[in-house]
Coordinates of C-alpha atoms in Angstrom, one line a residue:
Chain A
M23 CA -92.3 59.9 64.3
K24 CA -94.9 57.9 66.1
I25 CA -95.9 56.1 62.9
K26 CA -92.4 55.0 62.3
T27 CA -92.2 53.6 65.8
L28 CA -95.5 51.8 65.4
L29 CA -94.4 50.4 62.1
S30 CA -91.1 49.0 63.4
L31 CA -93.0 47.5 66.4
F32 CA -95.4 45.9 64.1
L33 CA -92.7 44.3 62.0
V34 CA -90.9 43.0 65.2
V35 CA -94.1 41.4 66.3
I36 CA -94.7 39.8 62.9
L37 CA -91.1 38.5 62.9
V38 CA -91.3 37.0 66.4
F39 CA -94.6 35.2 65.5
A40 CA -93.1 33.9 62.3
L41 CA -90.1 32.5 64.1
A42 CA -92.2 31.0 66.8
A43 CA -94.4 29.3 64.3
C44 CA -91.4 27.7 62.6
G45 CA -90.0 26.5 65.9
G46 CA -93.3 25.1 67.0
Q47 CA -93.6 22.9 63.9
T48 CA -90.3 21.2 64.3
A49 CA -90.9 20.5 68.0
E50 CA -94.2 18.9 67.1
E51 CA -92.7 16.7 64.5
E52 CA -90.1 15.4 67.0
G53 CA -92.8 14.8 69.6
T54 CA -94.8 12.3 67.4
D55 CA -91.7 10.2 66.5
E56 CA -92.9 6.6 66.8
P57 CA -90.7 3.6 66.1
A58 CA -92.8 1.9 63.4
T59 CA -94.0 4.8 61.3
L60 CA -93.4 4.7 57.6
T61 CA -93.5 8.1 55.9
V62 CA -94.4 7.9 52.2
V63 CA -94.2 10.8 49.8
N64 CA -96.5 10.4 46.8
W65 CA -99.2 12.1 44.8
K66 CA -102.6 12.3 46.4
D67 CA -105.0 9.5 45.4
Y68 CA -102.3 7.7 43.6
G69 CA -102.5 4.0 44.5
S70 CA -100.5 3.8 47.7
D71 CA -102.9 5.8 49.8
N72 CA -105.8 3.5 49.0
A73 CA -107.5 2.9 52.4
D74 CA -107.9 -0.9 52.0
F75 CA -104.2 -1.3 51.0
V76 CA -103.0 0.9 53.9
A77 CA -105.1 -0.9 56.5
A78 CA -103.9 -4.4 55.3
F79 CA -100.3 -3.3 55.2
E80 CA -100.4 -1.7 58.7
A81 CA -102.1 -4.8 60.2
E82 CA -99.6 -7.2 58.6
N83 CA -96.5 -5.3 59.6
N84 CA -97.6 -3.7 62.8
C85 CA -96.8 -0.2 61.7
K86 CA -98.4 3.1 60.7
I87 CA -98.2 4.6 57.2
V88 CA -98.2 8.4 57.0
H89 CA -98.6 9.9 53.6
V90 CA -97.0 13.3 52.7
Y91 CA -98.3 14.6 49.4
M92 CA -96.3 16.3 46.6
S93 CA -97.6 18.5 43.9
S94 CA -94.7 18.4 41.5
E95 CA -91.5 16.5 40.9
E96 CA -89.5 19.6 41.8
E97 CA -91.2 19.8 45.1
L98 CA -90.2 16.2 45.9
L99 CA -86.6 17.0 45.2
T100 CA -86.8 20.0 47.5
K101 CA -88.5 17.9 50.2
L102 CA -85.7 15.3 50.0
K103 CA -83.0 17.9 50.2
T104 CA -84.4 19.7 53.2
A105 CA -85.6 16.6 55.1
K106 CA -83.9 15.5 58.3
D107 CA -82.9 11.9 58.8
G108 CA -86.1 9.9 59.3
D109 CA -88.5 12.5 57.9
I110 CA -89.1 10.5 54.8
D111 CA -88.8 6.8 54.2
V112 CA -90.0 6.1 50.7
C113 CA -90.8 8.4 47.8
L114 CA -91.9 8.3 44.2
P115 CA -89.6 10.2 41.8
N116 CA -90.2 9.8 38.1
C117 CA -87.5 9.2 35.6
T118 CA -87.1 12.9 34.7
I119 CA -85.8 13.9 38.1
L120 CA -84.3 10.5 39.2
P121 CA -80.7 11.3 38.1
S122 CA -80.8 14.6 40.1
A123 CA -81.9 12.7 43.2
I124 CA -79.3 10.0 42.8
N125 CA -76.5 12.4 42.0
D126 CA -77.3 14.5 45.0
G127 CA -77.1 11.4 47.2
L128 CA -80.7 11.6 48.3
L129 CA -81.6 7.9 47.8
L130 CA -80.4 4.7 49.3
E131 CA -78.7 2.1 47.2
L132 CA -81.2 -0.8 46.8
D133 CA -80.7 -4.5 47.3
T134 CA -83.3 -6.1 45.0
T135 CA -82.8 -9.5 46.5
K136 CA -84.9 -8.1 49.4
L137 CA -87.9 -7.6 47.1
T138 CA -89.6 -11.0 46.5
N139 CA -91.6 -9.6 43.6
F140 CA -88.8 -8.0 41.7
D141 CA -88.3 -11.0 39.4
S142 CA -91.9 -10.6 38.1
L143 CA -91.1 -7.2 36.6
Y144 CA -91.0 -6.8 32.8
D145 CA -87.3 -7.2 31.9
R146 CA -87.0 -3.7 30.6
F147 CA -88.0 -2.2 34.0
K148 CA -85.4 -4.3 35.8
V149 CA -82.8 -2.4 33.9
Q150 CA -84.5 1.0 33.8
E151 CA -81.6 3.2 32.8
E152 CA -82.4 6.2 35.1
S153 CA -82.6 4.0 38.2
F154 CA -78.9 3.1 38.0
K155 CA -75.7 4.9 38.7
D156 CA -72.3 3.2 38.4
G157 CA -74.1 -0.1 38.1
K158 CA -76.0 0.3 41.4
M159 CA -79.8 0.5 41.5
Y160 CA -81.4 3.3 43.5
S161 CA -85.1 3.0 42.6
V162 CA -87.7 0.4 41.5
P163 CA -90.1 1.2 38.6
W164 CA -93.8 1.1 39.7
V165 CA -96.2 2.2 37.0
W166 CA -95.9 3.6 33.5
G167 CA -98.1 5.2 30.9
S168 CA -97.9 6.9 27.5
T169 CA -98.7 10.0 25.5
A170 CA -99.7 8.7 22.1
I171 CA -102.4 8.9 19.4
A172 CA -106.1 9.2 20.3
Y173 CA -108.4 9.1 17.3
N174 CA -112.1 9.2 16.6
T175 CA -113.1 5.7 15.6
D176 CA -116.1 6.9 13.6
E177 CA -113.9 9.0 11.3
I178 CA -110.7 6.9 11.2
A179 CA -111.4 3.2 10.8
A180 CA -108.0 1.6 11.3
P181 CA -105.6 2.6 14.1
P182 CA -103.0 5.0 12.7
S183 CA -99.7 3.2 12.2
S184 CA -97.5 6.3 12.5
V185 CA -97.5 9.5 14.5
S186 CA -97.1 11.2 11.2
I187 CA -100.9 11.2 11.0
L188 CA -100.6 14.4 13.2
F189 CA -98.7 16.0 10.3
D190 CA -101.1 14.8 7.6
P191 CA -102.9 17.7 5.8
E192 CA -105.8 15.3 5.2
Y193 CA -106.8 16.0 8.8
A194 CA -106.1 19.7 8.7
G195 CA -108.2 21.6 11.3
K196 CA -109.1 18.4 13.1
I197 CA -105.8 17.8 14.9
A198 CA -104.9 18.8 18.4
I199 CA -101.5 18.3 20.0
R200 CA -100.7 19.4 23.5
D201 CA -99.3 22.8 24.4
D202 CA -96.2 21.3 25.9
F203 CA -92.6 21.8 24.8
N204 CA -91.5 18.3 25.8
D205 CA -94.3 16.5 23.9
A206 CA -93.9 18.7 20.9
V207 CA -90.1 18.3 20.5
M208 CA -90.3 14.5 21.2
L209 CA -93.1 14.1 18.7
A210 CA -91.3 16.0 15.9
A211 CA -88.1 14.0 16.6
I212 CA -90.0 10.7 16.2
V213 CA -91.4 11.8 12.9
L214 CA -88.0 13.0 11.7
G215 CA -86.2 9.9 12.8
Q216 CA -84.1 11.6 15.4
D217 CA -83.6 10.3 19.0
P218 CA -86.5 11.8 20.9
N219 CA -84.5 12.1 24.1
N220 CA -81.4 13.6 22.4
P221 CA -82.5 15.2 19.2
S222 CA -79.6 16.1 16.9
D223 CA -81.2 18.8 14.8
L224 CA -83.4 21.2 16.7
D225 CA -83.8 23.6 13.7
A226 CA -85.3 20.8 11.7
I227 CA -87.7 20.0 14.6
K228 CA -88.7 23.7 14.8
A229 CA -89.4 23.8 11.0
K230 CA -91.4 20.6 11.2
L231 CA -93.6 22.0 14.1
I232 CA -94.1 25.3 12.3
E233 CA -95.2 23.3 9.3
Q234 CA -97.6 21.3 11.5
K235 CA -99.0 24.3 13.3
P236 CA -101.8 25.4 10.9
L237 CA -103.1 21.8 10.8
N238 CA -104.2 22.1 14.5
K239 CA -107.6 23.1 15.6
T240 CA -105.9 24.2 18.8
Y241 CA -103.1 23.3 21.2
W242 CA -104.9 21.8 24.2
K243 CA -103.8 22.4 27.7
T244 CA -106.1 20.4 30.0
G245 CA -107.5 16.9 29.4
D246 CA -111.0 18.3 29.9
E247 CA -110.4 20.8 27.1
F248 CA -109.4 18.0 24.7
S249 CA -112.4 15.9 25.8
K250 CA -114.9 18.7 25.1
L251 CA -113.4 19.4 21.6
F252 CA -113.4 15.7 20.9
A253 CA -117.0 15.1 22.0
G254 CA -118.1 18.1 19.9
N255 CA -116.5 16.6 16.8
Q256 CA -114.1 19.5 16.5
V257 CA -111.1 17.3 16.8
A258 CA -110.6 13.9 15.2
V259 CA -107.1 13.0 16.1
G260 CA -104.5 14.2 18.6
L261 CA -101.8 13.5 21.1
M262 CA -103.3 12.3 24.3
W263 CA -102.4 10.7 27.7
S264 CA -103.3 7.0 28.0
G265 CA -105.2 7.6 31.3
Q266 CA -107.4 10.4 29.9
A267 CA -108.1 8.3 26.7
A268 CA -109.3 5.4 28.9
F269 CA -111.4 7.7 30.9
M270 CA -113.0 9.2 27.8
K271 CA -113.7 5.7 26.4
Q272 CA -115.5 4.7 29.7
D273 CA -117.4 7.9 29.2
G274 CA -118.8 6.5 26.0
Q275 CA -116.9 8.6 23.5
P276 CA -115.9 6.9 20.2
I277 CA -112.2 7.1 21.0
G278 CA -109.4 4.8 20.0
F279 CA -105.9 4.9 21.6
V280 CA -102.8 3.5 20.0
V281 CA -99.0 3.6 20.4
P282 CA -98.2 3.6 16.7
E283 CA -95.4 1.5 15.1
D284 CA -92.9 4.3 15.0
G285 CA -93.4 4.9 18.8
A286 CA -94.7 7.5 21.1
I287 CA -93.8 9.1 24.5
G288 CA -93.7 7.2 27.7
W289 CA -93.2 7.9 31.4
V290 CA -92.3 5.8 34.4
D291 CA -92.8 6.4 38.2
T292 CA -90.3 4.7 40.5
W293 CA -90.0 4.1 44.2
G294 CA -86.9 4.9 46.1
I295 CA -85.9 4.8 49.7
A296 CA -84.7 8.1 51.2
K297 CA -81.1 8.2 52.4
G298 CA -82.0 9.0 56.1
S299 CA -84.7 6.4 56.4
Q300 CA -84.8 4.9 59.9
N301 CA -87.0 1.9 58.8
P302 CA -85.3 0.6 55.6
D303 CA -86.6 -3.0 56.2
L304 CA -90.2 -1.7 56.4
A305 CA -89.6 0.4 53.3
Y306 CA -88.5 -2.7 51.4
K307 CA -91.7 -4.5 52.5
F308 CA -93.7 -1.5 51.3
I309 CA -92.1 -1.4 47.9
D310 CA -92.5 -5.2 47.6
A311 CA -96.2 -4.9 48.4
V312 CA -96.9 -2.2 45.8
I313 CA -95.1 -4.0 43.0
S314 CA -96.9 -7.3 43.8
E315 CA -99.1 -9.0 41.3
E316 CA -102.3 -8.4 43.4
F317 CA -101.7 -4.7 44.0
Q318 CA -100.7 -4.0 40.4
Y319 CA -103.6 -6.0 38.9
D320 CA -106.2 -4.5 41.2
W321 CA -105.1 -0.9 40.4
A322 CA -104.5 -1.3 36.7
S323 CA -107.8 -3.0 36.1
T324 CA -109.8 -0.3 37.9
G325 CA -108.5 2.7 36.0
G326 CA -105.0 3.0 37.3
P327 CA -101.9 3.4 35.2
A328 CA -100.1 0.4 33.5
P329 CA -98.3 -2.1 35.8
V330 CA -94.6 -3.0 35.7
N331 CA -95.4 -6.4 37.0
K332 CA -95.6 -8.8 34.1
D333 CA -97.8 -11.3 35.8
A334 CA -100.3 -8.5 36.6
G335 CA -100.0 -7.2 33.1
E336 CA -100.8 -10.6 31.5
Q337 CA -104.0 -11.0 33.7
I338 CA -105.5 -7.8 32.4
D339 CA -108.2 -8.2 29.8
P340 CA -106.2 -7.9 26.5
V341 CA -108.9 -5.8 24.8
Y342 CA -108.9 -3.3 27.7
A343 CA -105.1 -3.3 27.8
A344 CA -104.7 -2.6 24.1
S345 CA -107.4 0.1 24.2
C346 CA -105.3 2.2 26.7
G347 CA -101.9 1.2 25.4
M348 CA -101.0 -1.0 28.4
D349 CA -100.0 -4.1 26.4
E350 CA -96.4 -5.3 26.0
E351 CA -96.3 -4.5 22.3
S352 CA -97.1 -0.8 23.1
L353 CA -94.6 -0.8 25.9
N354 CA -91.7 -1.9 23.7
R355 CA -92.5 0.9 21.2
L356 CA -92.3 3.8 23.7
Y357 CA -89.5 6.3 24.1
F358 CA -89.4 7.0 27.8
M359 CA -89.0 10.6 28.9
Q360 CA -85.6 11.1 30.3
Y361 CA -84.0 13.5 32.7
R362 CA -83.4 16.9 31.1
T363 CA -81.0 19.6 32.4
D364 CA -82.3 23.1 33.0
D365 CA -80.4 24.3 29.9
V366 CA -82.1 21.6 27.7
K367 CA -85.5 22.5 29.1
K368 CA -84.9 26.2 28.5
A369 CA -83.8 25.6 24.9
W370 CA -86.8 23.3 24.1
N371 CA -89.2 25.7 25.7
E372 CA -87.8 28.6 23.7
L373 CA -88.0 26.6 20.5
W374 CA -91.7 25.9 21.3
T375 CA -92.4 29.5 22.1
E376 CA -90.9 30.4 18.7
V377 CA -93.2 27.9 17.0
K378 CA -96.2 29.4 18.8
A379 CA -95.2 32.9 18.0
N380 CA -94.7 32.2 14.3
Chain B
M10 CA -106.9 65.6 63.8
K11 CA -104.4 65.3 61.0
K12 CA -102.5 62.6 62.9
K13 CA -105.7 60.6 63.4
K14 CA -106.4 60.7 59.7
K15 CA -102.9 59.5 58.9
L16 CA -103.4 56.6 61.3
L17 CA -106.4 55.4 59.3
T18 CA -104.2 54.8 56.3
F19 CA -101.9 52.6 58.3
P20 CA -103.5 49.2 57.6
S21 CA -103.5 49.9 53.8
I22 CA -99.9 51.0 53.9
I23 CA -98.9 47.7 55.7
V24 CA -101.0 45.6 53.3
L25 CA -99.4 47.4 50.3
T26 CA -95.9 47.0 51.6
V27 CA -96.2 43.3 52.6
F28 CA -98.2 42.1 49.6
A29 CA -97.2 44.4 46.8
I30 CA -94.0 46.3 47.3
L31 CA -92.0 43.5 49.0
P32 CA -92.9 40.9 46.4
L33 CA -92.0 43.3 43.7
I34 CA -88.6 43.9 45.2
I35 CA -88.0 40.1 45.5
M36 CA -89.0 39.7 41.9
L37 CA -86.7 42.4 40.8
V38 CA -83.8 40.6 42.6
Y39 CA -84.8 37.4 40.9
S40 CA -84.8 39.0 37.5
F41 CA -81.1 39.8 37.9
Q42 CA -80.1 36.3 38.7
S43 CA -79.2 33.5 36.2
D44 CA -81.5 30.5 35.7
S45 CA -78.5 28.3 34.9
G46 CA -77.4 28.2 38.5
S47 CA -74.4 30.5 38.5
S48 CA -74.7 33.1 41.3
G49 CA -74.2 36.8 41.2
V50 CA -75.9 39.7 39.4
T51 CA -76.4 39.3 35.7
L52 CA -78.1 41.1 32.9
E53 CA -78.5 37.9 30.8
N54 CA -82.3 37.6 31.3
Y55 CA -82.8 41.1 29.9
T56 CA -80.3 40.7 27.1
N57 CA -82.0 37.4 26.2
F58 CA -85.4 39.1 26.0
F59 CA -84.2 42.0 23.8
L60 CA -81.9 40.1 21.5
K61 CA -84.4 37.3 20.6
S62 CA -86.8 38.5 18.0
V63 CA -89.5 36.1 19.3
Y64 CA -90.1 37.9 22.6
L65 CA -90.2 41.3 20.9
K66 CA -92.6 39.9 18.3
L67 CA -94.9 38.6 21.1
T68 CA -94.6 41.9 23.0
Y69 CA -95.7 43.7 19.8
R70 CA -98.6 41.3 19.4
T71 CA -99.7 41.8 23.0
I72 CA -99.7 45.6 22.6
I73 CA -101.7 45.5 19.4
N74 CA -104.2 43.1 21.0
S75 CA -104.6 45.3 24.1
L76 CA -105.0 48.4 21.9
A77 CA -107.7 46.7 19.9
V78 CA -109.5 45.7 23.1
T79 CA -109.2 49.2 24.5
I80 CA -110.5 50.9 21.3
I81 CA -113.4 48.5 20.9
S82 CA -114.3 48.9 24.6
L83 CA -114.2 52.7 24.2
I84 CA -116.5 52.6 21.1
I85 CA -119.0 50.4 23.0
S86 CA -118.8 52.1 26.3
Y87 CA -119.0 55.8 25.5
P88 CA -122.5 55.8 23.9
L89 CA -123.7 53.5 26.6
A90 CA -122.4 55.6 29.4
Y91 CA -123.7 58.7 27.7
F92 CA -127.2 57.4 27.5
M93 CA -127.1 56.1 31.0
A94 CA -126.0 59.5 32.4
K95 CA -128.0 61.8 30.2
K96 CA -131.0 59.9 28.7
F97 CA -132.1 56.9 30.7
K98 CA -133.9 57.8 33.9
G99 CA -135.4 54.7 35.6
L100 CA -133.7 52.2 33.4
K101 CA -130.2 53.4 34.6
N102 CA -130.0 51.0 37.5
I103 CA -131.1 48.0 35.5
V104 CA -128.6 48.7 32.8
M105 CA -125.9 49.1 35.4
I106 CA -126.7 45.7 36.9
L107 CA -126.6 44.1 33.5
I108 CA -123.2 45.6 32.9
L109 CA -121.9 44.4 36.2
I110 CA -122.8 40.8 35.7
P111 CA -119.5 39.8 34.0
F112 CA -117.8 41.0 37.3
F113 CA -119.7 38.4 39.3
T114 CA -118.9 35.6 36.9
N115 CA -115.9 33.4 37.5
Q116 CA -113.3 34.1 34.8
L117 CA -113.0 30.5 33.7
V118 CA -116.7 30.1 33.4
R119 CA -116.9 33.3 31.4
V120 CA -114.1 32.2 29.0
Y121 CA -115.6 28.7 28.6
S122 CA -119.0 30.2 27.8
W123 CA -117.3 32.2 24.9
L124 CA -115.7 28.9 23.8
I125 CA -119.1 27.2 23.5
F126 CA -120.8 30.3 22.0
L127 CA -118.2 30.9 19.3
Q128 CA -117.2 27.4 18.3
D129 CA -118.0 26.0 14.9
G130 CA -121.5 24.5 15.2
G131 CA -122.1 26.6 18.3
V132 CA -124.8 29.0 19.2
L133 CA -123.5 32.0 17.1
N134 CA -122.6 29.8 14.2
S135 CA -126.1 28.2 14.0
F136 CA -127.8 31.6 14.4
L137 CA -125.8 33.2 11.6
Q138 CA -126.5 30.2 9.4
S139 CA -130.2 30.3 10.0
V140 CA -130.5 34.0 9.1
G141 CA -128.4 33.3 6.0
L142 CA -125.5 35.5 6.8
I143 CA -122.9 32.8 6.5
E144 CA -122.6 29.3 5.0
G145 CA -120.6 26.6 6.6
S146 CA -118.5 27.2 9.7
L147 CA -117.7 30.5 11.3
G148 CA -114.1 29.8 12.1
I149 CA -113.7 32.6 14.6
L150 CA -112.9 30.5 17.7
F151 CA -109.1 30.0 18.1
T152 CA -108.2 33.2 16.4
Q153 CA -107.0 36.6 17.8
G154 CA -110.5 37.8 17.1
A155 CA -111.9 35.4 19.7
V156 CA -109.3 36.6 22.2
V157 CA -110.3 40.2 21.6
I158 CA -114.0 39.4 22.0
G159 CA -113.3 37.6 25.3
L160 CA -111.2 40.4 26.7
V161 CA -113.6 43.2 25.6
H162 CA -116.4 41.4 27.5
A163 CA -114.2 41.1 30.6
F164 CA -112.9 44.7 30.6
F165 CA -115.5 47.0 29.1
P166 CA -117.6 47.4 32.2
Y167 CA -114.7 49.2 33.9
M168 CA -114.7 51.7 31.0
V169 CA -118.5 52.2 31.2
I170 CA -118.3 53.0 34.9
T171 CA -115.5 55.5 34.7
I172 CA -117.0 57.3 31.7
Y173 CA -120.4 57.3 33.3
L174 CA -119.1 58.8 36.5
A175 CA -117.4 61.6 34.5
L176 CA -120.5 62.3 32.5
E177 CA -122.8 62.4 35.4
R178 CA -120.7 65.2 36.9
V179 CA -121.2 67.3 33.8
D180 CA -123.8 69.9 34.8
N181 CA -126.9 69.8 32.6
S182 CA -127.2 73.6 32.8
L183 CA -124.0 73.8 30.8
L184 CA -125.8 71.9 28.0
E185 CA -128.8 74.2 28.2
A186 CA -126.5 77.2 28.1
S187 CA -124.8 75.8 25.0
S188 CA -128.0 75.3 23.1
S189 CA -129.5 78.6 24.1
L190 CA -126.3 80.2 22.7
G191 CA -127.2 78.6 19.4
A192 CA -124.9 75.6 19.3
S193 CA -126.2 72.5 17.6
K194 CA -126.5 69.2 19.5
V195 CA -123.4 67.9 17.7
R196 CA -121.4 71.0 18.5
T197 CA -122.5 70.9 22.1
F198 CA -121.3 67.3 22.4
F199 CA -117.9 67.9 20.9
Q200 CA -117.2 71.3 22.5
V201 CA -118.8 70.8 25.9
V202 CA -119.6 67.2 26.8
L203 CA -116.6 65.4 25.3
P204 CA -113.9 67.6 26.8
L205 CA -115.5 67.5 30.2
S206 CA -115.8 63.7 30.2
M207 CA -112.2 63.2 29.0
P208 CA -110.8 62.5 32.5
G209 CA -113.2 59.5 32.7
V210 CA -112.2 58.4 29.2
V211 CA -108.5 58.5 30.1
T212 CA -109.0 56.6 33.3
G213 CA -111.1 54.0 31.5
I214 CA -108.3 53.5 28.9
M215 CA -105.8 53.0 31.7
I216 CA -108.0 50.5 33.5
V217 CA -108.6 48.5 30.4
F218 CA -105.3 48.7 28.6
V219 CA -103.0 47.9 31.5
P220 CA -104.5 44.6 32.7
C221 CA -104.9 43.5 29.1
L222 CA -101.2 43.5 28.7
G223 CA -100.8 40.8 31.3
T224 CA -103.7 38.4 30.5
F225 CA -103.0 34.8 29.8
V226 CA -106.2 32.9 30.4
E227 CA -108.3 34.3 27.5
P228 CA -105.4 34.0 25.0
R229 CA -104.6 30.5 26.1
I230 CA -108.2 29.2 25.8
L231 CA -109.7 31.2 23.0
G232 CA -106.6 31.9 20.9
G233 CA -105.8 28.3 19.9
V234 CA -102.4 27.9 18.1
N235 CA -102.1 31.7 17.7
G236 CA -103.0 32.5 21.3
T237 CA -99.4 33.0 22.6
V238 CA -98.9 36.4 24.1
I239 CA -96.3 37.7 26.6
G240 CA -98.5 36.7 29.5
T241 CA -98.5 33.1 28.5
V242 CA -94.8 33.2 28.0
I243 CA -94.4 34.4 31.6
E244 CA -96.8 31.7 32.8
D245 CA -94.8 29.0 31.0
Q246 CA -91.5 30.2 32.5
F247 CA -93.0 29.9 36.0
F248 CA -95.0 26.7 35.7
E249 CA -93.3 24.7 32.9
I250 CA -89.6 25.1 33.3
Y251 CA -89.2 26.8 36.7
G252 CA -87.3 29.6 34.9
W253 CA -88.3 32.1 37.7
N254 CA -85.5 34.5 37.0
F255 CA -86.2 34.9 33.3
G256 CA -90.0 35.0 34.0
A257 CA -89.4 37.7 36.5
A258 CA -87.4 39.7 34.0
I259 CA -90.1 39.5 31.3
A260 CA -92.6 40.6 34.0
F261 CA -90.5 43.6 34.7
V262 CA -90.3 44.6 31.1
L263 CA -94.1 44.4 31.0
F264 CA -94.2 46.4 34.2
A265 CA -92.0 49.1 32.6
M266 CA -94.4 49.2 29.7
V267 CA -97.3 49.7 32.1
I268 CA -95.5 52.5 33.9
I269 CA -94.7 54.3 30.7
S270 CA -98.2 54.1 29.3
M271 CA -99.7 55.1 32.6
T272 CA -97.4 58.2 32.8
G273 CA -98.3 59.1 29.2
L274 CA -102.0 58.7 29.8
S275 CA -102.1 60.6 33.0
R276 CA -100.3 63.5 31.3
I277 CA -103.1 63.6 28.7
G278 CA -105.6 63.4 31.5
R279 CA -104.1 66.2 33.4
R280 CA -104.4 68.5 30.4
Y281 CA -108.2 68.1 30.5
D282 CA -108.3 68.5 34.3
N283 CA -106.8 71.9 34.0
E284 CA -109.4 73.2 31.6

């Protein structure tokens, strides 16, 4: 009897504390509400939280930038859905979740005439399909990158001209593609001549991947894992991220990176203004600053991802640009990853599980 | 007095409720909801699991792997535990520390060590080549064999400890009695020592087999293209496609398998307890 009473008492205390904690937090947030604060949701250490940039922007616009970090695209969606007006000003959705955010009315329609640097974007990014709904633009592309062919320049002299090198028995046991359903399905679709974003024949893709399976040394999961296998001469060619390949090249490994003629997989991060933003003008200024030639050149030439600003792109050393797939030619060959519904993700993941279980 | 003793179990009861039983109930609720957004209770996750051959195939592979790990661990552990309990005197503690070292090693460090040790051109490969046992590359990394090796290394200490504890409790005077009655050493072992140590063996099998069913790190890293097991499928559901409901359902199927094997094993164990 006594134990039961104690137990319920304990639970009551816990509940009260939990509720109090929740209440306290919101009160605090309301208390620090200053007029010129710009809240930015982005990945940690991802360009916009560079200390020099933040200091310069704050001084110029007499404001304060507060960064809130996200750890997944899904988390960003949740943050936008649960935020109160003014909690978030600008955020960085990528193209895979952008349609969800726009359809749920989480982003403000943009007026690109307020962005002085918009005209400098590569043409294809001015009309980025996912940023639009009913002809209205809701987000501005910022940086992009690719998942394409990395190869050992000691063993493979000329850059591979097709992703079919990953299906070539000549390199059996020296290939490594990533353990990722999206990469695998898109890769097989490119080889089979299907639309990588809307493949027509999933059974053919599954058969192709099963055929490719024994050629792999392994399916890699982390960039570090691939790097070690590559350095140890266990793997000569594989599917790799442009950023990781650039990093490995700087590390002195004999690695080449190429977006082959038949294409590869690309991604785009874009900036949007949250619906409830109290400082839309400041938000426009912020976006304008991060798509400027200076910002984009500085970041891309010091190990950042590829710029959307054409003037910045053209300034980058062409050898460096080509070596990490940042050049315009590579850009035009990419199939950018599009938004996928839960049902599509589920079907692709199941297909990939079947390949792995085979 | 009794009441006071009961009070001492209070913290553990609360910890268990909040951190084990409640989450389990939440997961169970998830497993009966649809991933495609429609609300209400549904059995679709479970039917999907049992109707698609791929999941049954992976479950089968997982069970076979875990059985292999358990049997190999038993073969390694029993003699070791026997010598520690009955033969080694001063050496016992040193051997025990050596066995416990894998416990103190971070799981990822341990797995990556095996990766380096087993890879083609790695330590084991070079050694076997230099003594002339093999030519060319070993080719064991990225196979199920590598996964089993990694898991045996991770789990066999549990088995050694449980069997050792059971063997130490076997009274040496029983062994003397057996031999003075004319039994050979072999007969003494099979008729006296082995039956008396069976509770330790059964516990060891439980402690090794059960966690093996759910592992995903060793299969993922050491298994290569053939490393997929039911644990990695669950991981993919949670981290790749946010299919929490289906992931929870698979986890519960696994949980049911654990309960069934535990019940079976403890039945066997009880038989020896009664003797």
